[in-house]
């Protein structure tokens, strides 16, 4: 294998602290594995070398790549949590049964929240508090500067204190505790720290930009005797701030060691040259970063930015372009669609599944077809075609509020049973009779018409407005779900067909969620921008490049905007050949500022016509067009 000068410098580094700044596609994994091999060839025992990565999958991959290079099997590969959990097991006697996670951890947190007198019924708030707890722990428990997002500071620290006490009461630890307890162990028992400092002499850390303050303190302590610490990362790809990752740590690393060597891997072997140029123009707008002069090694590729009328047109356009790429011989698993949030992809997921395109979900995604609004409408539909059950009636009798008591369906499962229950109550009987009449009318309608009747005549929209106020949610979010549902059923001729379609689509998403870790070959990959990190594909689509999406509308500080820009940069640099970015002008939403910051040069490019069905789309470079729902251009090319 041939290496460039900066790679050789990194591989041959032996003693002392070294920071390797490795941009996208710079061959950092090869550098790490070959440096390990070089250390062993120089006489360093494999058992004295520790390699730390951030995920179990990355550790396994790194170990496998090293094993193909060397026969030495004494090198330790692991994650921060696996390493320090192992230390806690040996030194403090912890066992696997002591770990609490998932729903069991959440139940303890809910108990801690209720002890403060706060409402713990809203799981979104509970999840936000859980994220705040993790961020606080990972940043080193600095109460003076920490500002929680979910609740006010005073309540947060009460919840946090209760949470710690409850875990001690139940004699359990969570993943956040593993690192903090190890830190306290090293501080309080120097002999234990000394023992583990003598265990390893050389330390290699991958993806340093994902490190949080506590992890940085721990690795500094562990490597304190030799200072033979070799860290590889890219501050431009630090995207896990919500977990406590701190991009400034790479700068702190330089400042922490007077004799630190810094090496920049500045050749990009992945991206087309015009993508490298555009990505650098984008990320150069950030102030908290190392300046890098990245040199591309590949020719220009396709860079296309398309404006569509709405999410339906966006999904149609991407589907058409995917078909075009497949027709050109690109394997399905070399095509990826990236997005900021799972909800941003629901129209595309629906289109791909409806058209029978195999998909792979990297992460378990919210099953949009199980949204409470869709399940409400489906319950109305099921009752309308004679599939009434007690649970379905209970779901809809007061959506909107008809002031009908649950007891009215205790002994029956049909609307007629409710009428019988209220036979001696005139006003309630009339309300139940109106429900019965509405159900009969719905049964004769098309699904599209039935949904609009439920919303506007029966008053379901009024119920949603009240529900939005109660939950502190935007009513627009609920109307978006209804618009999505209307799009799903628009071609269904009757209600039964609509129900069957919803059930099939719901099953497909559930199946992909359950099988997300297996069999991604021969499938188009669907990834959040976060989960796409470290991956590469021939063709990459990034959808929803609008202000309020990317950057997120919660990014209200310069630091937060820089974090969003790094996230977009990660997405842009996943492609090996072709990059397609889409945004919508729905409700006159602005396109993302990041598109203008990429300063794509269109001066020497040409644009090709796109047929209305998109099956014969020609490949074209660096152009921006606007597309309607059927995929046809609705405006001439325009430049950023």
Coordinates of C-alpha atoms in Angstrom, one line a residue:
X1 CA 0.0 0.0 0.0
X2 CA 1.4 3.4 -0.9
X3 CA 1.2 6.3 1.5
X4 CA 1.6 10.0 1.1
X5 CA 4.2 12.0 3.2
X6 CA 1.8 13.1 5.9
X7 CA 0.5 9.5 6.3
X8 CA 4.0 8.2 6.5
X9 CA 4.8 10.8 9.2
X10 CA 1.9 9.7 11.3
X11 CA 2.5 6.0 10.8
X12 CA 6.2 6.3 11.8
X13 CA 5.5 8.5 14.9
X14 CA 6.6 6.6 18.0
X15 CA 7.1 8.5 21.2
X16 CA 5.2 11.4 22.8
X17 CA 1.8 13.1 22.2
X18 CA 0.6 13.4 18.6
X19 CA -2.5 14.9 17.1
X20 CA -3.5 13.7 13.6
X21 CA -6.1 15.9 12.0
X22 CA -7.7 13.7 9.4
X23 CA -10.3 15.1 7.0
X24 CA -12.9 13.0 5.2
X25 CA -11.6 10.2 3.0
X26 CA -8.0 10.8 4.1
X27 CA -7.3 7.1 5.0
X28 CA -7.1 7.5 8.8
X29 CA -8.1 3.9 9.5
X30 CA -5.2 2.7 7.4
X31 CA -2.9 5.1 9.2
X32 CA -4.0 3.8 12.6
X33 CA -3.7 0.1 11.8
X34 CA -0.3 0.6 10.1
X35 CA 1.0 2.6 13.0
X36 CA 0.1 -0.2 15.4
X37 CA 1.9 -2.6 13.2
X38 CA 4.9 -0.2 13.0
X39 CA 5.0 0.0 16.8
X40 CA 5.0 -3.8 17.1
X41 CA 7.7 -4.2 14.4
X42 CA 9.9 -1.7 16.4
X43 CA 9.7 -4.1 19.4
X44 CA 6.8 -2.8 21.4
X45 CA 4.7 -5.7 22.8
X46 CA 1.2 -5.8 21.5
X47 CA -0.2 -6.1 25.0
X48 CA 1.1 -2.6 25.8
X49 CA -1.0 -1.0 23.1
X50 CA -4.5 0.3 23.7
X51 CA -6.8 1.4 20.8
X52 CA -10.0 3.2 21.7
X53 CA -12.9 3.9 19.4
X54 CA -16.3 5.3 20.0
X55 CA -18.6 2.4 19.0
X56 CA -18.4 -1.4 19.3
X57 CA -18.8 -1.8 15.6
X58 CA -15.9 0.6 14.9
X59 CA -13.7 -1.3 17.4
X60 CA -14.5 -4.7 15.7
X61 CA -13.8 -3.2 12.2
X62 CA -10.5 -1.7 13.4
X63 CA -9.5 -5.0 15.0
X64 CA -10.4 -7.0 11.9
X65 CA -8.4 -4.6 9.6
X66 CA -5.4 -4.9 11.9
X67 CA -5.6 -8.7 12.1
X68 CA -5.5 -8.8 8.3
X69 CA -2.3 -6.7 8.5
X70 CA -0.6 -8.4 11.4
X71 CA -0.6 -11.8 13.2
X72 CA -0.3 -10.1 16.6
X73 CA -3.5 -10.6 18.7
X74 CA -2.4 -9.1 21.9
X75 CA -3.4 -5.5 21.1
X76 CA -6.5 -4.2 23.1
X77 CA -9.3 -2.7 21.0
X78 CA -12.3 -1.3 22.7
X79 CA -14.6 1.6 23.4
X80 CA -14.3 4.1 26.3
X81 CA -17.2 2.4 28.1
X82 CA -16.0 -1.2 27.6
X83 CA -12.5 -0.2 28.8
X84 CA -13.5 1.6 32.0
X85 CA -16.4 -0.8 32.7
X86 CA -13.8 -3.6 32.7
X87 CA -11.7 -1.6 35.1
X88 CA -14.7 -1.1 37.4
X89 CA -15.4 -4.9 37.3
X90 CA -11.9 -5.8 38.3
X91 CA -11.4 -3.1 40.9
X92 CA -14.8 -2.6 42.5
X93 CA -16.5 -6.0 41.7
X94 CA -19.3 -4.7 39.5
X95 CA -21.2 -7.3 37.5
X96 CA -23.2 -7.1 34.3
X97 CA -26.5 -7.4 36.3
X98 CA -25.6 -4.0 37.9
X99 CA -26.1 -2.1 34.6
X100 CA -29.5 -0.5 34.2
X101 CA -30.5 0.8 30.8
X102 CA -33.5 1.3 28.5
X103 CA -36.9 1.3 30.1
X104 CA -35.6 0.3 33.5
X105 CA -33.3 3.4 33.6
X106 CA -36.2 5.6 32.5
X107 CA -38.5 4.3 35.3
X108 CA -35.8 5.4 37.8
X109 CA -35.6 8.8 36.2
X110 CA -39.3 9.2 36.1
X111 CA -39.4 8.4 39.9
X112 CA -36.7 11.1 40.4
X113 CA -38.8 13.6 38.4
X114 CA -41.9 12.9 40.4
X115 CA -40.0 13.3 43.7
X116 CA -39.5 17.0 42.6
X117 CA -43.3 17.4 41.9
X118 CA -42.9 17.6 38.1
X119 CA -45.2 15.9 35.6
X120 CA -43.6 12.8 34.2
X121 CA -46.4 11.7 31.9
X122 CA -45.0 13.4 28.8
X123 CA -42.4 11.1 27.6
X124 CA -40.8 13.7 25.3
X125 CA -40.1 15.8 28.3
X126 CA -38.7 12.8 30.2
X127 CA -36.4 12.0 27.2
X128 CA -35.2 15.6 27.1
X129 CA -34.4 15.5 30.8
X130 CA -32.5 12.2 30.2
X131 CA -30.5 13.9 27.5
X132 CA -29.7 16.7 29.8
X133 CA -28.5 14.3 32.5
X134 CA -26.2 12.6 30.0
X135 CA -24.8 15.9 28.7
X136 CA -24.2 17.2 32.2
X137 CA -22.3 14.0 33.2
X138 CA -20.3 13.9 30.1
X139 CA -19.2 17.5 30.4
X140 CA -17.8 16.9 33.8
X141 CA -20.7 18.0 36.1
X142 CA -19.9 21.7 35.9
X143 CA -23.0 23.1 37.6
X144 CA -21.9 26.7 37.1
X145 CA -22.0 26.7 33.4
X146 CA -24.6 24.0 32.6
X147 CA -27.9 25.1 31.3
X148 CA -30.5 22.3 30.9
X149 CA -32.9 22.4 27.9
X150 CA -35.9 20.5 29.3
X151 CA -36.5 22.2 32.7
X152 CA -35.1 25.1 34.7
X153 CA -31.8 24.8 36.5
X154 CA -33.1 24.5 40.0
X155 CA -35.5 21.6 39.2
X156 CA -32.9 19.9 37.0
X157 CA -30.3 19.7 39.8
X158 CA -33.0 18.4 42.2
X159 CA -33.9 15.7 39.6
X160 CA -30.3 14.9 39.1
X161 CA -29.6 14.5 42.8
X162 CA -32.6 12.3 43.2
X163 CA -31.6 10.2 40.3
X164 CA -28.1 9.5 41.7
X165 CA -29.6 8.6 45.1
X166 CA -32.1 6.2 43.6
X167 CA -29.4 4.4 41.6
X168 CA -27.4 4.0 44.8
X169 CA -30.5 2.8 46.6
X170 CA -31.2 0.2 43.9
X171 CA -27.4 -0.6 43.6
X172 CA -27.3 0.0 39.8
X173 CA -25.3 2.0 37.4
X174 CA -26.0 3.4 33.9
X175 CA -23.6 4.0 31.0
X176 CA -22.9 7.6 32.2
X177 CA -21.8 6.3 35.6
X178 CA -19.2 4.0 34.2
X179 CA -16.9 6.8 33.2
X180 CA -17.6 9.1 36.2
X181 CA -17.1 6.3 38.7
X182 CA -13.8 5.4 37.0
X183 CA -12.7 9.0 37.2
X184 CA -13.5 9.1 41.0
X185 CA -11.7 5.8 41.4
X186 CA -8.5 7.1 39.8
X187 CA -8.7 10.3 41.9
X188 CA -9.4 8.7 45.2
X189 CA -7.2 5.6 44.8
X190 CA -3.9 6.6 43.1
X191 CA -2.6 3.1 43.4
X192 CA -5.3 1.8 41.1
X193 CA -4.5 4.6 38.6
X194 CA -0.8 3.6 38.8
X195 CA -1.6 0.0 38.2
X196 CA -3.5 0.7 35.0
X197 CA -0.9 3.3 33.8
X198 CA 1.6 0.5 34.0
X199 CA -0.7 -1.9 32.0
X200 CA -0.5 0.1 28.8
X201 CA 2.4 2.2 27.3
X202 CA 0.9 3.4 24.0
X203 CA -2.6 4.8 23.5
X204 CA -4.4 5.4 20.2
X205 CA -7.7 7.2 20.1
X206 CA -9.9 7.3 17.0
X207 CA -12.5 9.9 16.2
X208 CA -11.1 12.3 18.9
X209 CA -13.6 15.0 17.9
X210 CA -16.3 12.9 19.5
X211 CA -14.6 12.9 22.8
X212 CA -16.3 14.7 25.8
X213 CA -14.5 16.4 28.6
X214 CA -14.7 13.5 31.0
X215 CA -13.3 11.0 28.4
X216 CA -10.5 13.5 27.7
X217 CA -9.6 13.7 31.4
X218 CA -9.7 9.9 31.8
X219 CA -7.4 9.2 28.8
X220 CA -5.0 12.0 30.0
X221 CA -4.8 10.3 33.4
X222 CA -4.4 6.8 32.0
X223 CA -1.6 7.9 29.6
X224 CA 0.0 10.2 32.2
X225 CA 3.2 8.2 32.7
X226 CA 4.3 7.9 29.2
X227 CA 2.4 10.6 27.3
X228 CA 2.5 8.3 24.3
X229 CA -0.9 9.3 23.2
X230 CA -1.8 9.4 19.6
X231 CA -5.2 10.9 18.7
X232 CA -6.8 11.0 15.3
X233 CA -9.9 13.1 14.5
X234 CA -11.4 15.9 12.5
X235 CA -12.8 18.9 14.4
X236 CA -14.9 19.7 11.3
X237 CA -16.8 16.4 11.9
X238 CA -17.6 16.9 15.6
X239 CA -21.4 16.4 15.5
X240 CA -22.3 14.9 18.8
X241 CA -22.6 18.0 20.9
X242 CA -25.9 16.7 22.3
X243 CA -23.8 13.9 23.9
X244 CA -21.3 16.3 25.3
X245 CA -18.7 16.0 22.5
X246 CA -16.5 19.1 22.5
X247 CA -14.7 20.1 19.2
X248 CA -12.5 22.4 21.2
X249 CA -10.8 19.4 22.8
X250 CA -8.6 19.0 19.8
X251 CA -7.2 22.5 20.4
X252 CA -7.0 21.8 24.1
X253 CA -4.9 18.7 23.3
X254 CA -2.3 20.9 21.5
X255 CA -2.3 23.3 24.4
X256 CA -2.1 20.5 27.0
X257 CA 1.2 19.1 25.7
X258 CA 4.2 21.4 25.1
X259 CA 5.9 18.9 22.8
X260 CA 2.8 17.8 20.9
X261 CA 3.3 17.0 17.2
X262 CA 0.5 17.9 14.9
X263 CA 0.1 16.1 11.5
X264 CA -2.6 17.0 8.9
X265 CA -3.8 14.3 6.6
X266 CA -4.6 16.7 3.8
X267 CA -5.3 14.4 0.8
X268 CA -8.9 13.4 0.1
X269 CA -9.2 10.0 -1.6
X270 CA -13.0 9.8 -1.5
X271 CA -14.8 12.9 -2.8
X272 CA -15.0 14.4 -6.3
X273 CA -12.8 17.5 -6.6
X274 CA -15.8 19.9 -6.9
X275 CA -17.4 18.4 -3.8
X276 CA -14.1 18.9 -1.9
X277 CA -14.0 22.5 -3.0
X278 CA -17.7 23.2 -2.1
X279 CA -17.4 21.4 1.3
X280 CA -14.3 23.4 2.2
X281 CA -16.0 26.7 1.2
X282 CA -18.9 25.7 3.5
X283 CA -16.9 24.6 6.6
X284 CA -14.5 27.5 6.3
X285 CA -17.3 29.7 7.6
X286 CA -16.8 28.1 11.0
X287 CA -14.4 29.9 13.4
X288 CA -13.8 27.0 15.9
X289 CA -11.6 24.8 13.8
X290 CA -8.2 24.0 12.5
X291 CA -7.5 25.5 9.1
X292 CA -6.9 22.8 6.5
X293 CA -5.8 22.8 2.9
X294 CA -7.4 19.6 1.7
X295 CA -6.1 18.4 -1.7
X296 CA -8.6 16.3 -3.8
X297 CA -7.3 13.3 -5.8
X298 CA -10.4 12.6 -7.8
X299 CA -11.9 14.2 -10.9
X300 CA -15.1 16.3 -10.8
X301 CA -18.4 14.6 -10.1
X302 CA -22.1 15.4 -10.3
X303 CA -23.3 18.1 -7.9
X304 CA -27.0 19.0 -8.2
X305 CA -29.2 21.2 -6.1
X306 CA -32.9 21.0 -6.8
X307 CA -35.8 23.1 -5.5
X308 CA -39.2 21.4 -5.4
X309 CA -42.7 22.6 -4.7
X310 CA -43.3 20.5 -1.6
X311 CA -42.2 17.3 0.2
X312 CA -44.3 15.2 -2.3
X313 CA -42.4 16.7 -5.2
X314 CA -39.2 16.2 -3.4
X315 CA -39.9 12.5 -2.8
X316 CA -41.0 12.1 -6.5
X317 CA -37.8 13.8 -7.7
X318 CA -35.5 11.7 -5.5
X319 CA -37.3 8.5 -6.5
X320 CA -36.9 9.4 -10.2
X321 CA -33.2 10.1 -9.8
X322 CA -32.7 6.9 -7.9
X323 CA -34.3 5.0 -10.7
X324 CA -32.0 6.8 -13.1
X325 CA -28.9 5.9 -11.1
X326 CA -30.1 2.2 -11.0
X327 CA -30.6 2.3 -14.8
X328 CA -27.0 3.5 -15.1
X329 CA -25.8 0.4 -13.2
X330 CA -25.3 1.9 -9.7
X331 CA -26.0 -0.8 -7.1
X332 CA -28.8 0.0 -4.7
X333 CA -26.5 -0.2 -1.7
X334 CA -24.3 2.4 -3.2
X335 CA -27.1 4.9 -3.0
X336 CA -27.9 6.7 0.2
X337 CA -30.5 9.3 1.2
X338 CA -29.6 11.5 4.2
X339 CA -31.8 13.8 6.3
X340 CA -31.7 15.8 9.4
X341 CA -34.6 14.1 11.3
X342 CA -36.5 10.9 10.7
X343 CA -39.8 12.8 10.1
X344 CA -38.2 14.7 7.2
X345 CA -38.0 11.4 5.2
X346 CA -41.6 10.2 5.7
X347 CA -42.8 11.2 2.2
X348 CA -39.7 9.6 0.5
X349 CA -40.0 6.4 2.6
X350 CA -43.7 6.2 1.7
X351 CA -42.8 6.7 -2.0
X352 CA -40.0 4.1 -2.1
X353 CA -42.0 1.5 -0.2
X354 CA -45.1 2.1 -2.4
X355 CA -42.9 1.6 -5.5
X356 CA -41.3 -1.5 -4.1
X357 CA -37.8 -0.1 -3.8
X358 CA -35.9 -2.1 -1.1
X359 CA -34.7 0.2 1.7
X360 CA -32.3 -0.1 4.6
X361 CA -32.8 1.9 7.8
X362 CA -29.6 2.4 9.7
X363 CA -31.5 3.5 12.8
X364 CA -34.9 2.5 14.1
X365 CA -37.1 5.2 12.8
X366 CA -40.5 6.4 14.1
X367 CA -43.2 4.5 12.3
X368 CA -45.1 7.4 10.8
X369 CA -48.0 5.1 10.0
X370 CA -48.5 4.5 13.7
X371 CA -48.9 8.2 14.5
X372 CA -51.9 8.7 16.8
X373 CA -53.6 10.8 14.2
X374 CA -53.3 8.1 11.5
X375 CA -54.5 5.5 14.0
X376 CA -57.5 7.7 14.9
X377 CA -58.5 8.0 11.3
X378 CA -57.9 4.3 10.7
X379 CA -60.2 3.6 13.7
X380 CA -63.0 5.6 12.1
X381 CA -62.4 3.7 8.8
X382 CA -62.5 0.3 10.5
X383 CA -65.7 1.2 12.3
X384 CA -67.2 2.5 9.0
X385 CA -66.6 -0.8 7.2
X386 CA -68.1 -2.9 10.1
X387 CA -64.9 -3.8 12.0
X388 CA -65.9 -2.0 15.2
X389 CA -64.3 -3.0 18.4
X390 CA -64.4 -1.6 21.9
X391 CA -60.9 -0.3 21.7
X392 CA -61.6 1.5 18.4
X393 CA -64.7 3.1 19.8
X394 CA -62.9 4.2 22.9
X395 CA -60.3 5.8 20.7
X396 CA -62.7 8.0 18.7
X397 CA -65.9 8.6 20.7
X398 CA -64.4 11.8 22.1
X399 CA -62.2 12.9 19.3
X400 CA -63.7 15.4 19.0
X401 CA -65.3 15.6 22.4
X402 CA -68.9 14.3 22.3
X403 CA -69.1 14.0 26.1
X404 CA -69.8 10.3 25.8
X405 CA -68.7 8.2 28.8
X406 CA -66.4 5.2 28.6
X407 CA -69.1 3.2 30.4
X408 CA -71.2 3.5 27.2
X409 CA -69.0 0.9 25.5
X410 CA -68.3 -1.3 28.6
X411 CA -70.7 -4.0 27.4
X412 CA -70.6 -3.5 23.7
X413 CA -68.4 -2.8 20.7
X414 CA -70.7 -1.0 18.3
X415 CA -72.2 2.5 18.0
X416 CA -75.6 0.9 18.4
X417 CA -74.5 -0.2 21.9
X418 CA -73.8 3.4 22.8
X419 CA -77.2 4.4 21.5
X420 CA -78.8 1.7 23.7
X421 CA -76.7 2.9 26.7
X422 CA -78.1 6.4 26.3
X423 CA -81.7 5.5 25.4
X424 CA -82.9 7.4 28.5
X425 CA -80.6 10.4 28.1
X426 CA -81.9 12.6 25.3
X427 CA -79.0 14.9 24.7
X428 CA -76.3 12.2 24.9
X429 CA -78.5 10.0 22.7
X430 CA -78.6 12.7 20.0
X431 CA -74.8 13.1 20.1
X432 CA -74.4 9.3 19.7
X433 CA -76.9 9.3 16.9
X434 CA -75.0 12.0 15.1
X435 CA -71.8 9.9 15.4
X436 CA -73.7 6.9 14.0
X437 CA -75.0 9.0 11.0
X438 CA -71.5 10.3 10.4
X439 CA -70.1 6.8 10.4
X440 CA -72.7 5.7 7.8
X441 CA -71.8 8.7 5.6
X442 CA -68.1 7.9 5.8
X443 CA -68.6 4.3 4.8
X444 CA -69.9 5.5 1.4
X445 CA -67.1 8.0 0.7
X446 CA -63.6 7.7 -0.8
X447 CA -60.8 7.7 1.8
X448 CA -59.7 11.2 0.7
X449 CA -63.2 12.6 1.1
X450 CA -63.8 10.7 4.3
X451 CA -60.7 12.3 5.9
X452 CA -61.7 15.8 5.0
X453 CA -65.3 15.1 6.3
X454 CA -63.9 13.8 9.6
X455 CA -61.7 16.9 9.9
X456 CA -64.0 19.7 8.8
X457 CA -67.6 18.4 9.4
X458 CA -67.1 16.1 12.4
X459 CA -64.7 18.6 14.0
X460 CA -61.5 16.5 14.3
X461 CA -59.4 19.6 13.4
X462 CA -60.9 21.4 16.4
X463 CA -59.9 18.5 18.6
X464 CA -56.3 18.7 17.2
X465 CA -56.1 22.4 18.0
X466 CA -57.0 21.7 21.6
X467 CA -54.6 18.8 21.7
X468 CA -51.8 20.9 20.3
X469 CA -52.3 23.5 23.1
X470 CA -52.5 20.8 25.7
X471 CA -49.2 19.2 24.6
X472 CA -47.4 22.5 23.7
X473 CA -47.1 21.3 20.1
X474 CA -47.6 23.3 16.9
X475 CA -51.0 22.7 15.2
X476 CA -49.0 22.8 11.9
X477 CA -47.3 19.5 12.9
X478 CA -50.6 17.8 13.2
X479 CA -51.9 19.2 9.9
X480 CA -48.7 18.0 8.3
X481 CA -49.5 14.4 9.4
X482 CA -53.0 14.7 7.9
X483 CA -51.5 16.0 4.6
X484 CA -49.1 13.0 4.7
X485 CA -52.1 10.7 5.2
X486 CA -54.1 12.3 2.4
X487 CA -51.1 11.7 0.1
X488 CA -51.0 8.0 1.1
X489 CA -54.7 7.4 0.4
X490 CA -55.2 9.7 -2.6
X491 CA -55.1 6.8 -5.1
X492 CA -57.2 4.4 -3.0
X493 CA -60.7 3.8 -4.3
X494 CA -62.4 2.7 -1.1
X495 CA -61.8 2.7 2.6
X496 CA -60.8 -1.0 2.8
X497 CA -58.1 -0.4 0.3
X498 CA -56.8 2.5 2.3
X499 CA -56.7 0.4 5.5
X500 CA -54.9 -2.4 3.7
X501 CA -52.3 0.0 2.3
X502 CA -51.7 1.5 5.7
X503 CA -51.2 -1.9 7.3
X504 CA -48.8 -3.0 4.6
X505 CA -46.7 0.2 4.9
X506 CA -46.7 0.0 8.7
X507 CA -45.6 -3.6 8.6
X508 CA -42.7 -2.8 6.2
X509 CA -41.4 0.0 8.5
X510 CA -41.7 -2.3 11.6
X511 CA -39.8 -5.0 9.7
X512 CA -37.0 -2.8 8.6
X513 CA -36.7 -1.4 12.2
X514 CA -36.4 -4.9 13.6
X515 CA -33.9 -6.0 11.0
X516 CA -31.9 -2.8 10.8
X517 CA -28.6 -4.4 11.7
X518 CA -28.7 -7.1 9.0
X519 CA -28.9 -7.5 5.3
X520 CA -28.3 -4.0 3.9
X521 CA -27.0 -5.3 0.6
X522 CA -29.2 -4.6 -2.4
X523 CA -31.1 -1.8 -0.6
X524 CA -31.1 2.0 -0.8
X525 CA -29.7 3.3 2.5
X526 CA -31.7 5.8 4.6
X527 CA -29.7 7.6 7.2
X528 CA -29.9 10.6 9.4
X529 CA -27.0 12.9 8.9
X530 CA -25.7 11.9 12.3
X531 CA -25.8 8.1 11.5
X532 CA -24.1 8.6 8.1
X533 CA -20.8 9.6 9.7
X534 CA -18.0 7.3 8.7
X535 CA -19.8 5.9 5.7
X536 CA -19.4 6.5 1.9
X537 CA -21.5 5.9 -1.2
X538 CA -21.4 6.3 -4.9
X539 CA -24.5 8.5 -4.9
X540 CA -25.8 10.6 -2.0
X541 CA -29.0 12.5 -1.7
X542 CA -29.6 15.1 1.0
X543 CA -33.2 16.1 1.4
X544 CA -34.8 18.9 3.3
X545 CA -32.0 21.5 2.9
X546 CA -34.2 24.3 4.3
X547 CA -33.8 26.9 7.0
X548 CA -35.4 25.5 10.1
X549 CA -34.4 22.0 9.2
X550 CA -30.7 22.3 8.6
X551 CA -29.7 24.5 10.4
X552 CA -32.3 23.4 12.9
X553 CA -34.7 26.1 14.1
X554 CA -33.4 25.5 17.7
X555 CA -29.9 26.6 16.6
X556 CA -30.0 30.1 18.0
X557 CA -26.4 30.8 18.8
X558 CA -23.2 31.1 16.7
X559 CA -21.9 27.9 18.3
X560 CA -25.1 26.0 17.5
X561 CA -25.0 27.2 13.9
X562 CA -21.4 26.0 13.6
X563 CA -22.5 22.6 14.9
X564 CA -25.3 22.4 12.3
X565 CA -22.8 23.4 9.6
X566 CA -20.4 20.6 10.7
X567 CA -23.4 18.2 10.4
X568 CA -24.2 19.3 6.8
X569 CA -20.5 19.1 6.0
X570 CA -20.5 15.5 7.1
X571 CA -23.4 14.7 4.8
X572 CA -21.9 16.4 1.8
X573 CA -18.6 14.5 2.2
X574 CA -20.2 11.0 2.1
X575 CA -20.3 10.9 -1.7
X576 CA -17.7 9.2 -4.0
X577 CA -19.3 10.3 -7.3
X578 CA -22.6 12.1 -7.3
X579 CA -24.3 14.5 -4.8
X580 CA -27.9 15.6 -5.0
X581 CA -29.3 18.2 -2.6
X582 CA -33.0 19.1 -2.5
X583 CA -35.1 21.7 -0.7
X584 CA -38.7 22.8 -0.9
X585 CA -40.3 26.2 -1.2
X586 CA -43.4 25.1 0.7
X587 CA -44.9 28.0 2.6
X588 CA -42.1 30.1 1.1
X589 CA -39.5 28.5 3.3
X590 CA -36.0 29.7 2.6
X591 CA -33.4 27.3 1.4
X592 CA -30.6 26.5 3.8
X593 CA -27.9 29.2 4.1
X594 CA -25.4 26.3 3.8
X595 CA -26.3 25.9 0.1
X596 CA -25.1 29.5 -0.7
X597 CA -22.0 29.0 1.5
X598 CA -20.9 26.1 -0.6
X599 CA -20.3 28.6 -3.5
X600 CA -20.7 26.0 -6.2
X601 CA -19.2 27.2 -9.6
X602 CA -21.8 26.8 -12.3
X603 CA -20.0 28.8 -15.0
X604 CA -18.7 25.8 -17.0
X605 CA -21.5 23.4 -16.5
X606 CA -24.5 22.5 -18.6
X607 CA -28.0 21.4 -17.5
X608 CA -29.9 18.6 -19.1
X609 CA -33.7 18.4 -19.4
X610 CA -35.5 16.1 -17.1
X611 CA -38.4 14.2 -18.4
X612 CA -41.7 14.4 -16.6
X613 CA -41.5 10.8 -15.4
X614 CA -37.8 11.1 -14.6
X615 CA -37.1 7.6 -16.1
X616 CA -34.7 9.0 -18.7
X617 CA -33.0 11.6 -16.6
X618 CA -29.6 12.5 -18.0
X619 CA -26.6 13.0 -15.6
X620 CA -25.7 16.6 -15.2
X621 CA -23.4 18.7 -13.1
X622 CA -23.8 21.6 -10.7
X623 CA -27.2 22.9 -11.7
X624 CA -30.3 24.0 -9.8
X625 CA -33.8 23.4 -11.0
X626 CA -37.3 23.4 -9.5
X627 CA -39.6 20.5 -9.9
X628 CA -43.3 19.9 -9.5
X629 CA -45.0 16.9 -8.0
X630 CA -44.7 14.9 -11.2
X631 CA -41.0 15.6 -11.4
X632 CA -41.2 18.0 -14.4
X633 CA -39.2 21.3 -14.3
X634 CA -41.4 24.3 -13.4
X635 CA -38.7 26.9 -13.8
X636 CA -35.5 27.5 -15.7
X637 CA -32.2 26.8 -14.2
X638 CA -31.0 29.4 -11.8
X639 CA -27.8 30.0 -9.9
X640 CA -27.1 30.3 -6.3

